[in-house]
Amino acid sequence: MAQAGSIGVIIGNRDFFPDRLVSEARVEIIELFKEMGINPVMLDTEATKLGGVETFQDAQKCARLFADHRDEIIGVLVVLPNFGDERGVAETLKLADLNVPVLVQGYPDDLDKLDVARRRDSWCGKISACNNLYQFGIKYTLTTKHVVRPQDPSFKADLLDFMGVCRITKGLRKVRIGAIGARPGGFNTVRYSEKILQRNGISVVTVDLSEILGHANKLTQHDSSVAERLQRIKDYAPTGRTPDEALIQMAKLDVALSDFVNANALDATAIQCWTSVQTNYGCNVCTSMSIMSENMMPSGCEVDVTGTLSMYALQLASGSPSALVDWNNNYAEDDNKCVLFHCGNWAKSFLPDIEISTAPILGTTVGEENTYGALSGRTPAMPLTYGRISTDDPKGIIKAYVGEGELTNDTLKTFGNRAVAQIPNLQDLMQYICRNGFEHHVVMNASKTAGRLKEALGNYMGWEVATFH
């Protein structure tokens, strides 16, 4: 599947190394990109000698090319088939001023080709190129192996991870999150700083919940938009014992939410779901949130804006839906397992046995008949990346933790949306969460993408990131 966005390519060259190395590298990179569905933006062979970057004039030409494709370039690959011109690479990036992730690759030498006519010296050249990038204040990513051929499996994996890093970085720098309603009074844990988020390019658009409920209440089951949403809900999940009146209420609320999202060009939402919607409107908003998350527009509950931001980041890393969950229970006596839980708004990618139901815990205070719309379902075994982004107001920073584990098929007899997670060093992770003031909410994603998140959030976004293995 073709990747969203293009990658700029700089092929470095140095005049006293064989020119054919540049030509060969160009062919190999073009073939690799075609194989992986990546669109390259690179100098043609007529613009500079063999399409490489060697002189300042070459750097100017390459920078102009990149600037012309600014809107589509999400990252830059630096290719060093030989030592390369360390200034040419850095000057190209400085002149282009793209502010995107940069991956630096160098070719290995062959032991029997170290004579003057055939040597590369990319091992040394890569160090010099990185030194110049560092001096210029340009952030960059390294390959797993110091030098590696493009067709090496480790480089292909590096390139896939780099594309993920590019998606995360681009997405987070312009994300728009809707905060729908006030934070529930009993949830100090989800407080956050809008100002710190805005300084990092993350916009929060707020609306009073009464405006959404007022819009929904003006709609009727005869409106075409409501009928359309009602059918979408029925197509999305089995309705179980949910009465028709509740389904219509859910559909009307879904229309109101969709109109707000579209009017404000939102990428994600955090919704006040506890307990005003149930008390003042008569249903849960979980099904609508699940549908949005399944369709790659994450929606988190309890107006957990930074939790929703975390959902979006993990989604960008993997290309698959995320779910906001509670670190909820121990699992028997196993120190490396725990129960993940929420009333019922996870994307149905996590719920093969999904059914529209009620929220029993919430029902004890607002009446279970007012909680239709919560989803029931058990998440089976699958890969797990978990993570959490948070604003730390006393420090004035954004911080995060990420890690990987597994979701398991261990027995779990309870209700709602539920899963069992097996996480190495879980007790150390819980110590870290508690000591550093993180929320009880965490995000899960069915992937292994913690490395991408660490690189994007830590290196390119400049946030404080802890990783767990």
Coordinates of N, CA, C and O in Angstrom, one line a residue, residues 167-335:
R167 N 5.1 10.3 9.8 CA 3.6 10.5 10.0 C 3.3 11.0 11.4 O 2.4 11.9 11.5
I168 N 3.9 10.5 12.4 CA 3.6 11.0 13.8 C 4.0 12.5 13.9 O 3.2 13.3 14.4
T169 N 5.2 12.8 13.4 CA 5.7 14.2 13.6 C 4.8 15.1 12.8 O 4.4 16.2 13.4
K170 N 4.5 14.8 11.6 CA 3.6 15.7 10.8 C 2.3 15.9 11.4 O 1.7 17.0 11.5
G171 N 1.7 14.7 11.8 CA 0.3 14.7 12.4 C 0.2 15.5 13.6 O -0.7 16.3 13.8
L172 N 1.2 15.3 14.6 CA 1.1 16.0 15.9 C 1.3 17.5 15.8 O 0.8 18.3 16.6
R173 N 2.1 17.9 14.8 CA 2.4 19.4 14.7 C 1.2 20.2 14.1 O 1.2 21.4 14.1
K174 N 0.1 19.5 13.7 CA -1.0 20.3 13.2 C -2.4 19.7 13.7 O -3.4 20.0 13.1
V175 N -2.4 18.8 14.6 CA -3.6 18.1 15.1 C -4.6 19.1 15.7 O -4.2 20.0 16.4
R176 N -5.9 18.9 15.5 CA -6.9 19.7 16.1 C -7.9 18.7 16.9 O -8.4 17.8 16.3
I177 N -8.0 19.0 18.2 CA -8.7 18.1 19.0 C -9.9 18.9 19.6 O -9.8 20.0 20.1
G178 N -11.1 18.3 19.5 CA -12.3 18.9 20.1 C -12.5 18.4 21.5 O -12.5 17.2 21.8
A179 N -12.6 19.4 22.4 CA -12.9 19.1 23.8 C -14.4 19.4 24.0 O -14.8 20.6 24.1
I180 N -15.2 18.4 24.0 CA -16.7 18.5 24.0 C -17.2 18.3 25.5 O -17.3 17.2 26.0
G181 N -17.6 19.5 26.1 CA -18.1 19.4 27.4 C -16.9 19.7 28.4 O -15.8 19.7 28.1
A182 N -17.3 19.9 29.7 CA -16.4 20.1 30.8 C -15.8 18.8 31.3 O -16.5 17.8 31.3
R183 N -14.6 18.9 31.8 CA -14.1 17.7 32.5 C -15.0 17.3 33.7 O -15.4 18.2 34.5
P184 N -15.4 16.0 33.8 CA -16.2 15.6 34.9 C -15.5 16.0 36.3 O -14.3 15.9 36.4
G185 N -16.4 16.4 37.2 CA -15.8 17.0 38.5 C -14.9 16.0 39.2 O -14.0 16.4 39.9
G186 N -15.2 14.7 39.1 CA -14.4 13.7 39.8 C -13.2 13.2 39.1 O -12.6 12.2 39.6
F187 N -12.8 13.9 38.1 CA -11.6 13.4 37.3 C -10.6 14.5 37.1 O -10.2 14.9 36.0
N188 N -10.0 14.9 38.3 CA -8.8 15.8 38.2 C -7.7 15.2 37.4 O -6.9 16.0 36.9
T189 N -7.7 13.9 37.4 CA -6.6 13.2 36.7 C -6.4 13.6 35.3 O -5.3 13.5 34.7
V190 N -7.5 14.1 34.6 CA -7.4 14.4 33.2 C -7.2 15.9 32.9 O -7.3 16.3 31.8
R191 N -6.9 16.6 33.9 CA -6.5 18.1 33.7 C -5.3 18.2 32.8 O -4.4 17.3 32.9
Y192 N -5.2 19.3 32.1 CA -4.1 19.4 31.1 C -3.9 20.9 30.8 O -4.7 21.7 31.2
S193 N -2.8 21.2 30.1 CA -2.6 22.6 29.8 C -2.8 22.9 28.3 O -2.0 22.4 27.5
E194 N -3.8 23.6 28.0 CA -4.0 24.0 26.5 C -2.8 24.8 26.0 O -2.5 24.7 24.8
K195 N -2.3 25.6 26.8 CA -1.2 26.6 26.4 C 0.0 25.8 26.0 O 0.7 26.1 25.0
I196 N 0.4 24.8 26.8 CA 1.6 24.0 26.5 C 1.3 23.2 25.2 O 2.2 23.1 24.3
L197 N 0.1 22.7 25.1 CA -0.2 22.0 23.8 C -0.1 22.9 22.6 O 0.5 22.5 21.6
Q198 N -0.6 24.1 22.7 CA -0.6 25.0 21.6 C 0.8 25.4 21.2 O 1.1 25.5 20.0
R199 N 1.7 25.5 22.2 CA 3.1 25.9 21.9 C 3.7 24.8 21.0 O 4.8 25.0 20.4
N200 N 3.2 23.6 21.1 CA 3.7 22.4 20.3 C 2.8 22.2 19.0 O 3.0 21.1 18.4
G201 N 2.0 23.1 18.7 CA 1.2 23.0 17.4 C -0.1 22.2 17.6 O -0.7 22.0 16.6
I202 N -0.5 21.9 18.8 CA -1.7 21.1 19.0 C -2.8 22.0 19.5 O -2.7 22.7 20.5
S203 N -3.8 22.1 18.6 CA -4.9 23.0 18.9 C -6.1 22.3 19.6 O -6.4 21.2 19.2
V204 N -6.7 22.9 20.6 CA -7.9 22.4 21.2 C -9.0 23.3 21.0 O -9.0 24.5 21.3
V205 N -10.1 22.8 20.4 CA -11.3 23.5 20.2 C -12.4 23.1 21.2 O -12.8 21.9 21.2
T206 N -12.9 24.0 22.0 CA -13.8 23.6 23.1 C -15.2 24.0 22.7 O -15.5 24.9 21.9
V207 N -16.2 23.3 23.3 CA -17.6 23.5 23.1 C -18.3 23.1 24.4 O -18.0 22.0 25.0
D208 N -19.3 23.8 24.8 CA -20.1 23.4 25.9 C -21.0 22.2 25.5 O -21.6 22.2 24.4
L209 N -21.1 21.2 26.4 CA -21.9 20.0 26.1 C -23.4 20.4 25.8 O -24.0 19.7 25.0
S210 N -23.9 21.5 26.4 CA -25.3 21.9 26.2 C -25.5 22.2 24.7 O -26.6 22.0 24.2
E211 N -24.5 22.8 24.0 CA -24.7 23.1 22.6 C -24.9 21.8 21.8 O -25.7 21.8 20.8
I212 N -24.1 20.8 22.1 CA -24.2 19.5 21.4 C -25.6 18.9 21.7 O -26.3 18.4 20.8
L213 N -26.0 18.8 23.0 CA -27.2 18.2 23.3 C -28.4 19.0 22.8 O -29.4 18.4 22.4
G214 N -28.3 20.3 22.8 CA -29.3 21.2 22.2 C -29.5 20.9 20.8 O -30.7 20.8 20.3
H215 N -28.4 20.8 20.0 CA -28.5 20.4 18.6 C -29.2 19.1 18.4 O -30.1 18.9 17.6
A216 N -28.8 18.1 19.2 CA -29.3 16.8 19.1 C -30.8 16.8 19.4 O -31.6 16.1 18.7
N217 N -31.2 17.5 20.4 CA -32.7 17.5 20.7 C -33.6 18.2 19.7 O -34.8 17.9 19.7
K218 N -33.0 19.0 18.8 CA -33.8 19.6 17.8 C -34.0 18.7 16.6 O -34.9 19.0 15.7
L219 N -33.3 17.6 16.6 CA -33.4 16.6 15.5 C -34.6 15.7 15.8 O -34.9 15.4 16.9
T220 N -35.1 15.1 14.7 CA -36.1 14.0 14.9 C -35.7 12.8 14.1 O -34.9 12.8 13.2
Q221 N -36.4 11.7 14.4 CA -36.1 10.4 13.8 C -36.4 10.5 12.3 O -36.0 9.7 11.5
H222 N -37.2 11.5 11.9 CA -37.6 11.6 10.5 C -36.6 12.4 9.6 O -36.6 12.4 8.4
D223 N -35.6 13.1 10.3 CA -34.5 13.8 9.5 C -33.7 12.7 8.8 O -33.3 11.7 9.4
S224 N -33.3 13.1 7.6 CA -32.6 12.1 6.8 C -31.2 11.8 7.4 O -30.7 10.7 7.4
S225 N -30.6 12.9 8.0 CA -29.3 12.7 8.6 C -29.4 11.7 9.8 O -28.5 10.9 10.0
V226 N -30.5 11.8 10.6 CA -30.7 10.8 11.7 C -30.9 9.4 11.2 O -30.4 8.5 11.7
A227 N -31.7 9.3 10.2 CA -32.0 8.0 9.6 C -30.7 7.3 9.1 O -30.5 6.1 9.2
E228 N -29.9 8.1 8.4 CA -28.6 7.6 7.9 C -27.7 7.2 9.0 O -27.1 6.1 9.0
R229 N -27.7 7.9 10.1 CA -26.8 7.6 11.3 C -27.4 6.4 12.0 O -26.6 5.5 12.5
L230 N -28.6 6.3 12.1 CA -29.3 5.1 12.7 C -28.9 3.8 12.0 O -28.5 2.8 12.6
Q231 N -28.9 3.9 10.7 CA -28.6 2.7 9.9 C -27.1 2.4 10.0 O -26.7 1.2 10.1
R232 N -26.3 3.4 10.1 CA -24.8 3.2 10.3 C -24.6 2.5 11.6 O -23.7 1.6 11.7
I233 N -25.3 2.9 12.7 CA -25.1 2.3 14.0 C -25.5 0.8 13.9 O -24.8 -0.1 14.5
K234 N -26.6 0.5 13.3 CA -27.1 -0.8 13.2 C -26.2 -1.7 12.4 O -26.0 -2.9 12.7
D235 N -25.6 -1.1 11.4 CA -24.6 -1.8 10.5 C -23.3 -2.0 11.3 O -22.5 -3.0 11.0
Y236 N -23.0 -1.2 12.2 CA -21.7 -1.2 12.9 C -21.6 -2.3 13.9 O -20.5 -3.0 14.0
A237 N -22.7 -2.6 14.7 CA -22.6 -3.6 15.7 C -24.0 -4.1 16.0 O -25.0 -3.4 15.9
P238 N -24.1 -5.4 16.5 CA -25.4 -5.9 16.9 C -25.9 -5.1 18.0 O -25.2 -4.6 18.9
T239 N -27.2 -4.8 18.0 CA -27.9 -3.9 18.9 C -28.3 -4.6 20.2 O -28.7 -3.9 21.2
G240 N -28.3 -5.9 20.3 CA -28.7 -6.6 21.5 C -30.1 -6.3 21.9 O -31.0 -6.2 21.1
R241 N -30.2 -5.9 23.2 CA -31.5 -5.6 23.7 C -31.8 -4.1 23.8 O -32.7 -3.6 24.4
T242 N -30.9 -3.3 23.1 CA -31.1 -1.9 23.1 C -32.4 -1.5 22.4 O -32.7 -1.9 21.2
P243 N -33.3 -0.8 23.1 CA -34.6 -0.4 22.5 C -34.4 0.6 21.3 O -33.4 1.4 21.3
D244 N -35.4 0.7 20.5 CA -35.4 1.6 19.3 C -35.2 3.0 19.7 O -34.6 3.8 19.1
E245 N -35.9 3.4 20.8 CA -35.9 4.8 21.3 C -34.4 5.2 21.6 O -34.0 6.3 21.3
A246 N -33.7 4.3 22.3 CA -32.3 4.6 22.6 C -31.4 4.7 21.4 O -30.5 5.6 21.3
L247 N -31.7 3.9 20.4 CA -30.9 3.9 19.2 C -31.1 5.2 18.4 O -30.2 5.8 17.9
I248 N -32.4 5.7 18.5 CA -32.7 7.0 17.8 C -32.0 8.1 18.6 O -31.4 9.0 17.9
Q249 N -32.0 8.1 19.9 CA -31.2 9.1 20.7 C -29.7 9.1 20.3 O -29.1 10.1 20.2
M250 N -29.2 7.9 20.2 CA -27.8 7.7 19.9 C -27.5 8.3 18.5 O -26.5 9.0 18.3
A251 N -28.4 8.1 17.5 CA -28.2 8.6 16.2 C -28.3 10.1 16.1 O -27.5 10.7 15.4
K252 N -29.2 10.7 16.9 CA -29.3 12.1 16.9 C -28.1 12.8 17.5 O -27.5 13.8 17.0
L253 N -27.6 12.2 18.5 CA -26.3 12.7 19.1 C -25.1 12.5 18.2 O -24.3 13.4 18.1
D254 N -25.2 11.4 17.5 CA -24.1 11.2 16.5 C -24.1 12.2 15.4 O -23.0 12.7 15.0
V255 N -25.2 12.7 14.9 CA -25.3 13.7 13.9 C -24.8 15.0 14.5 O -24.0 15.7 13.9
A256 N -25.1 15.4 15.7 CA -24.7 16.6 16.4 C -23.2 16.6 16.5 O -22.5 17.6 16.3
L257 N -22.6 15.5 16.9 CA -21.2 15.4 17.1 C -20.5 15.5 15.7 O -19.5 16.2 15.6
S258 N -21.0 14.8 14.7 CA -20.4 14.9 13.4 C -20.4 16.3 12.8 O -19.4 16.7 12.2
D259 N -21.5 17.0 13.0 CA -21.6 18.4 12.5 C -20.5 19.3 13.2 O -19.9 20.1 12.5
F260 N -20.3 19.1 14.5 CA -19.3 19.9 15.2 C -17.9 19.5 14.7 O -17.1 20.4 14.5
V261 N -17.6 18.2 14.5 CA -16.3 17.8 14.0 C -16.1 18.4 12.6 O -15.0 18.9 12.4
N262 N -17.0 18.3 11.7 CA -16.8 18.8 10.4 C -16.7 20.3 10.3 O -15.9 20.9 9.6
A263 N -17.5 21.0 11.2 CA -17.5 22.5 11.2 C -16.1 23.0 11.6 O -15.7 24.1 11.2
N264 N -15.4 22.2 12.5 CA -14.2 22.7 13.0 C -12.9 22.0 12.5 O -11.8 22.1 13.1
A265 N -13.1 21.1 11.5 CA -12.0 20.4 10.9 C -11.2 19.7 11.9 O -10.0 19.8 11.9
L266 N -11.9 18.9 12.8 CA -11.2 18.2 13.9 C -10.6 16.9 13.4 O -11.1 16.2 12.5
D267 N -9.5 16.5 14.1 CA -8.9 15.2 13.8 C -9.3 14.2 14.9 O -9.1 13.0 14.7
A268 N -9.7 14.7 16.0 CA -10.0 13.8 17.2 C -10.9 14.5 18.1 O -11.0 15.8 18.1
T269 N -11.5 13.8 19.1 CA -12.4 14.4 20.0 C -12.2 13.8 21.4 O -11.9 12.6 21.5
A270 N -12.5 14.6 22.4 CA -12.5 14.1 23.8 C -13.8 14.6 24.4 O -14.1 15.8 24.4
I271 N -14.7 13.7 24.9 CA -16.1 14.0 25.1 C -16.4 13.8 26.6 O -16.0 12.8 27.2
Q272 N -17.2 14.7 27.2 CA -17.8 14.5 28.5 C -18.8 13.4 28.5 O -20.0 13.7 28.1
C273 N -18.5 12.3 29.0 CA -19.4 11.1 28.9 C -19.9 10.7 30.2 O -20.6 9.7 30.4
W274 N -19.5 11.4 31.3 CA -19.8 10.9 32.7 C -20.1 12.2 33.5 O -19.1 12.9 33.8
T275 N -21.3 12.4 33.9 CA -22.5 11.7 33.7 C -23.6 12.6 33.1 O -24.8 12.2 33.1
S276 N -23.2 13.7 32.5 CA -24.2 14.7 32.0 C -25.0 14.1 30.9 O -26.2 14.4 30.8
V277 N -24.3 13.4 30.0 CA -25.1 12.9 28.8 C -26.2 12.0 29.2 O -27.3 12.0 28.7
Q278 N -25.9 11.1 30.2 CA -26.9 10.1 30.7 C -28.0 10.9 31.4 O -29.2 10.6 31.2
T279 N -27.6 11.8 32.3 CA -28.6 12.5 33.1 C -29.5 13.4 32.3 O -30.7 13.5 32.5
N280 N -28.9 14.1 31.3 CA -29.6 15.2 30.6 C -30.1 14.8 29.2 O -30.9 15.5 28.6
Y281 N -29.6 13.6 28.8 CA -30.0 13.2 27.4 C -30.6 11.8 27.3 O -31.4 11.5 26.5
G282 N -30.0 10.9 28.2 CA -30.6 9.6 28.3 C -30.0 8.5 27.6 O -30.6 7.4 27.4
C283 N -28.7 8.6 27.2 CA -28.0 7.5 26.6 C -26.5 7.7 26.7 O -26.1 8.7 27.2
N284 N -25.7 6.7 26.4 CA -24.3 6.8 26.3 C -23.8 7.2 24.9 O -24.5 6.9 23.9
V285 N -22.7 7.8 24.9 CA -22.1 8.3 23.6 C -21.0 7.3 23.1 O -20.4 7.5 22.1
C286 N -20.9 6.2 23.8 CA -19.8 5.3 23.5 C -19.8 4.7 22.1 O -18.7 4.6 21.4
T287 N -21.0 4.4 21.6 CA -21.0 3.8 20.2 C -20.5 4.8 19.2 O -19.7 4.5 18.3
S288 N -20.9 6.1 19.3 CA -20.4 7.1 18.4 C -18.9 7.2 18.5 O -18.2 7.4 17.5
M289 N -18.4 7.2 19.7 CA -17.0 7.3 19.9 C -16.2 6.2 19.3 O -15.2 6.3 18.7
S290 N -16.8 5.0 19.4 CA -16.2 3.8 18.8 C -16.1 3.9 17.3 O -15.1 3.6 16.7
I291 N -17.2 4.3 16.7 CA -17.3 4.5 15.3 C -16.2 5.5 14.8 O -15.5 5.2 13.8
M292 N -16.1 6.6 15.5 CA -15.1 7.6 15.1 C -13.7 7.0 15.2 O -12.9 7.1 14.3
S293 N -13.4 6.3 16.3 CA -12.1 5.7 16.5 C -11.8 4.7 15.4 O -10.7 4.6 14.9
E294 N -12.8 3.8 15.1 CA -12.6 2.8 14.1 C -12.3 3.4 12.7 O -11.5 2.9 11.9
N295 N -12.8 4.6 12.5 CA -12.6 5.3 11.3 C -11.5 6.3 11.3 O -11.4 7.3 10.6
M296 N -10.6 6.1 12.3 CA -9.3 6.8 12.4 C -9.5 8.3 12.8 O -8.7 9.2 12.4
M297 N -10.6 8.6 13.5 CA -10.7 9.9 14.1 C -10.9 9.6 15.6 O -12.1 9.6 16.1
P298 N -9.8 9.4 16.4 CA -9.9 9.0 17.7 C -10.8 9.8 18.6 O -10.9 11.0 18.5
S299 N -11.5 9.1 19.5 CA -12.4 9.8 20.5 C -12.2 9.2 21.8 O -12.4 8.0 22.0
G300 N -11.9 10.0 22.8 CA -11.6 9.6 24.2 C -12.6 10.1 25.1 O -13.2 11.2 24.9
C301 N -12.9 9.4 26.2 CA -13.9 9.8 27.1 C -13.4 10.7 28.3 O -12.2 10.9 28.4
E302 N -14.3 11.2 29.1 CA -14.0 12.0 30.2 C -13.2 13.3 29.9 O -12.4 13.8 30.7
V303 N -13.4 13.8 28.7 CA -12.7 15.0 28.2 C -11.2 14.8 28.4 O -10.5 15.8 28.8
D304 N -10.6 13.6 28.2 CA -9.2 13.4 28.4 C -8.5 13.8 27.1 O -8.3 13.0 26.2
V305 N -8.2 15.1 27.0 CA -7.6 15.6 25.8 C -6.2 15.0 25.5 O -6.0 14.6 24.3
T306 N -5.4 14.9 26.5 CA -4.1 14.4 26.2 C -4.1 12.9 26.0 O -3.3 12.3 25.3
G307 N -5.1 12.2 26.6 CA -5.4 10.8 26.3 C -5.8 10.6 24.8 O -5.3 9.7 24.1
T308 N -6.6 11.5 24.3 CA -7.0 11.5 22.9 C -5.8 11.8 22.0 O -5.7 11.2 21.0
L309 N -5.0 12.7 22.4 CA -3.8 13.0 21.7 C -2.9 11.8 21.6 O -2.3 11.5 20.6
S310 N -2.8 11.0 22.7 CA -2.1 9.8 22.8 C -2.7 8.8 21.8 O -1.9 8.0 21.1
M311 N -4.0 8.7 21.7 CA -4.6 7.8 20.8 C -4.2 8.1 19.3 O -3.9 7.3 18.5
Y312 N -4.2 9.4 19.1 CA -3.8 9.9 17.7 C -2.4 9.6 17.4 O -2.1 9.1 16.3
A313 N -1.5 9.8 18.3 CA -0.1 9.5 18.1 C 0.1 8.0 17.8 O 0.9 7.6 16.9
L314 N -0.5 7.1 18.6 CA -0.3 5.7 18.4 C -1.0 5.2 17.1 O -0.5 4.3 16.4
Q315 N -2.1 5.9 16.7 CA -2.7 5.6 15.4 C -1.8 6.0 14.3 O -1.6 5.3 13.3
L316 N -1.1 7.2 14.4 CA -0.2 7.6 13.3 C 1.0 6.7 13.2 O 1.5 6.4 12.1
A317 N 1.4 6.1 14.3 CA 2.6 5.2 14.3 C 2.3 3.9 13.6 O 3.1 3.4 12.9
S318 N 1.1 3.4 13.8 CA 0.8 2.1 13.3 C -0.1 2.1 12.0 O -0.1 1.1 11.3
G319 N -0.9 3.1 11.8 CA -1.9 3.1 10.8 C -3.2 2.3 11.1 O -3.9 2.0 10.2
S320 N -3.4 2.0 12.4 CA -4.5 1.3 12.9 C -5.1 2.0 14.1 O -4.5 2.7 14.8
P321 N -6.4 1.7 14.4 CA -7.1 2.4 15.5 C -6.5 2.1 16.8 O -5.9 1.1 17.1
S322 N -6.7 3.1 17.7 CA -6.3 3.0 19.1 C -7.5 3.0 20.0 O -8.6 3.4 19.6
A323 N -7.2 2.6 21.3 CA -8.3 2.7 22.3 C -7.8 3.3 23.6 O -6.6 3.0 24.0
L324 N -8.6 4.1 24.2 CA -8.2 4.7 25.5 C -8.8 3.7 26.6 O -10.0 3.4 26.6
V325 N -7.9 3.3 27.5 CA -8.3 2.3 28.5 C -7.8 2.7 29.9 O -7.0 3.6 30.1
D326 N -8.4 2.0 30.9 CA -8.0 2.2 32.3 C -6.9 1.1 32.6 O -7.1 0.0 32.3
W327 N -5.8 1.5 33.3 CA -5.0 0.6 34.0 C -5.9 0.1 35.2 O -5.9 0.8 36.2
N328 N -6.6 -1.0 35.0 CA -7.7 -1.2 35.9 C -7.6 -2.1 37.1 O -7.9 -1.9 38.2
N329 N -7.0 -3.3 36.8 CA -6.9 -4.4 37.9 C -5.7 -5.2 37.7 O -5.1 -5.4 36.6
N330 N -5.2 -5.7 38.8 CA -4.2 -6.8 38.8 C -4.9 -8.0 38.2 O -6.1 -8.2 38.1
Y331 N -4.0 -8.9 37.6 CA -4.5 -10.2 37.1 C -4.0 -11.3 38.0 O -2.9 -11.7 37.9
A332 N -4.9 -11.7 39.0 CA -4.5 -12.8 39.9 C -3.2 -12.4 40.6 O -3.0 -11.3 41.1
E333 N -2.2 -13.4 40.6 CA -0.9 -13.1 41.3 C 0.2 -12.9 40.3 O 1.4 -12.9 40.7
D334 N -0.1 -12.7 39.0 CA 0.9 -12.5 38.0 C 1.3 -11.1 38.0 O 0.6 -10.2 37.6
D335 N 2.6 -10.8 38.4 CA 3.1 -9.5 38.5 C 3.3 -8.8 37.1 O 3.5 -7.6 37.1

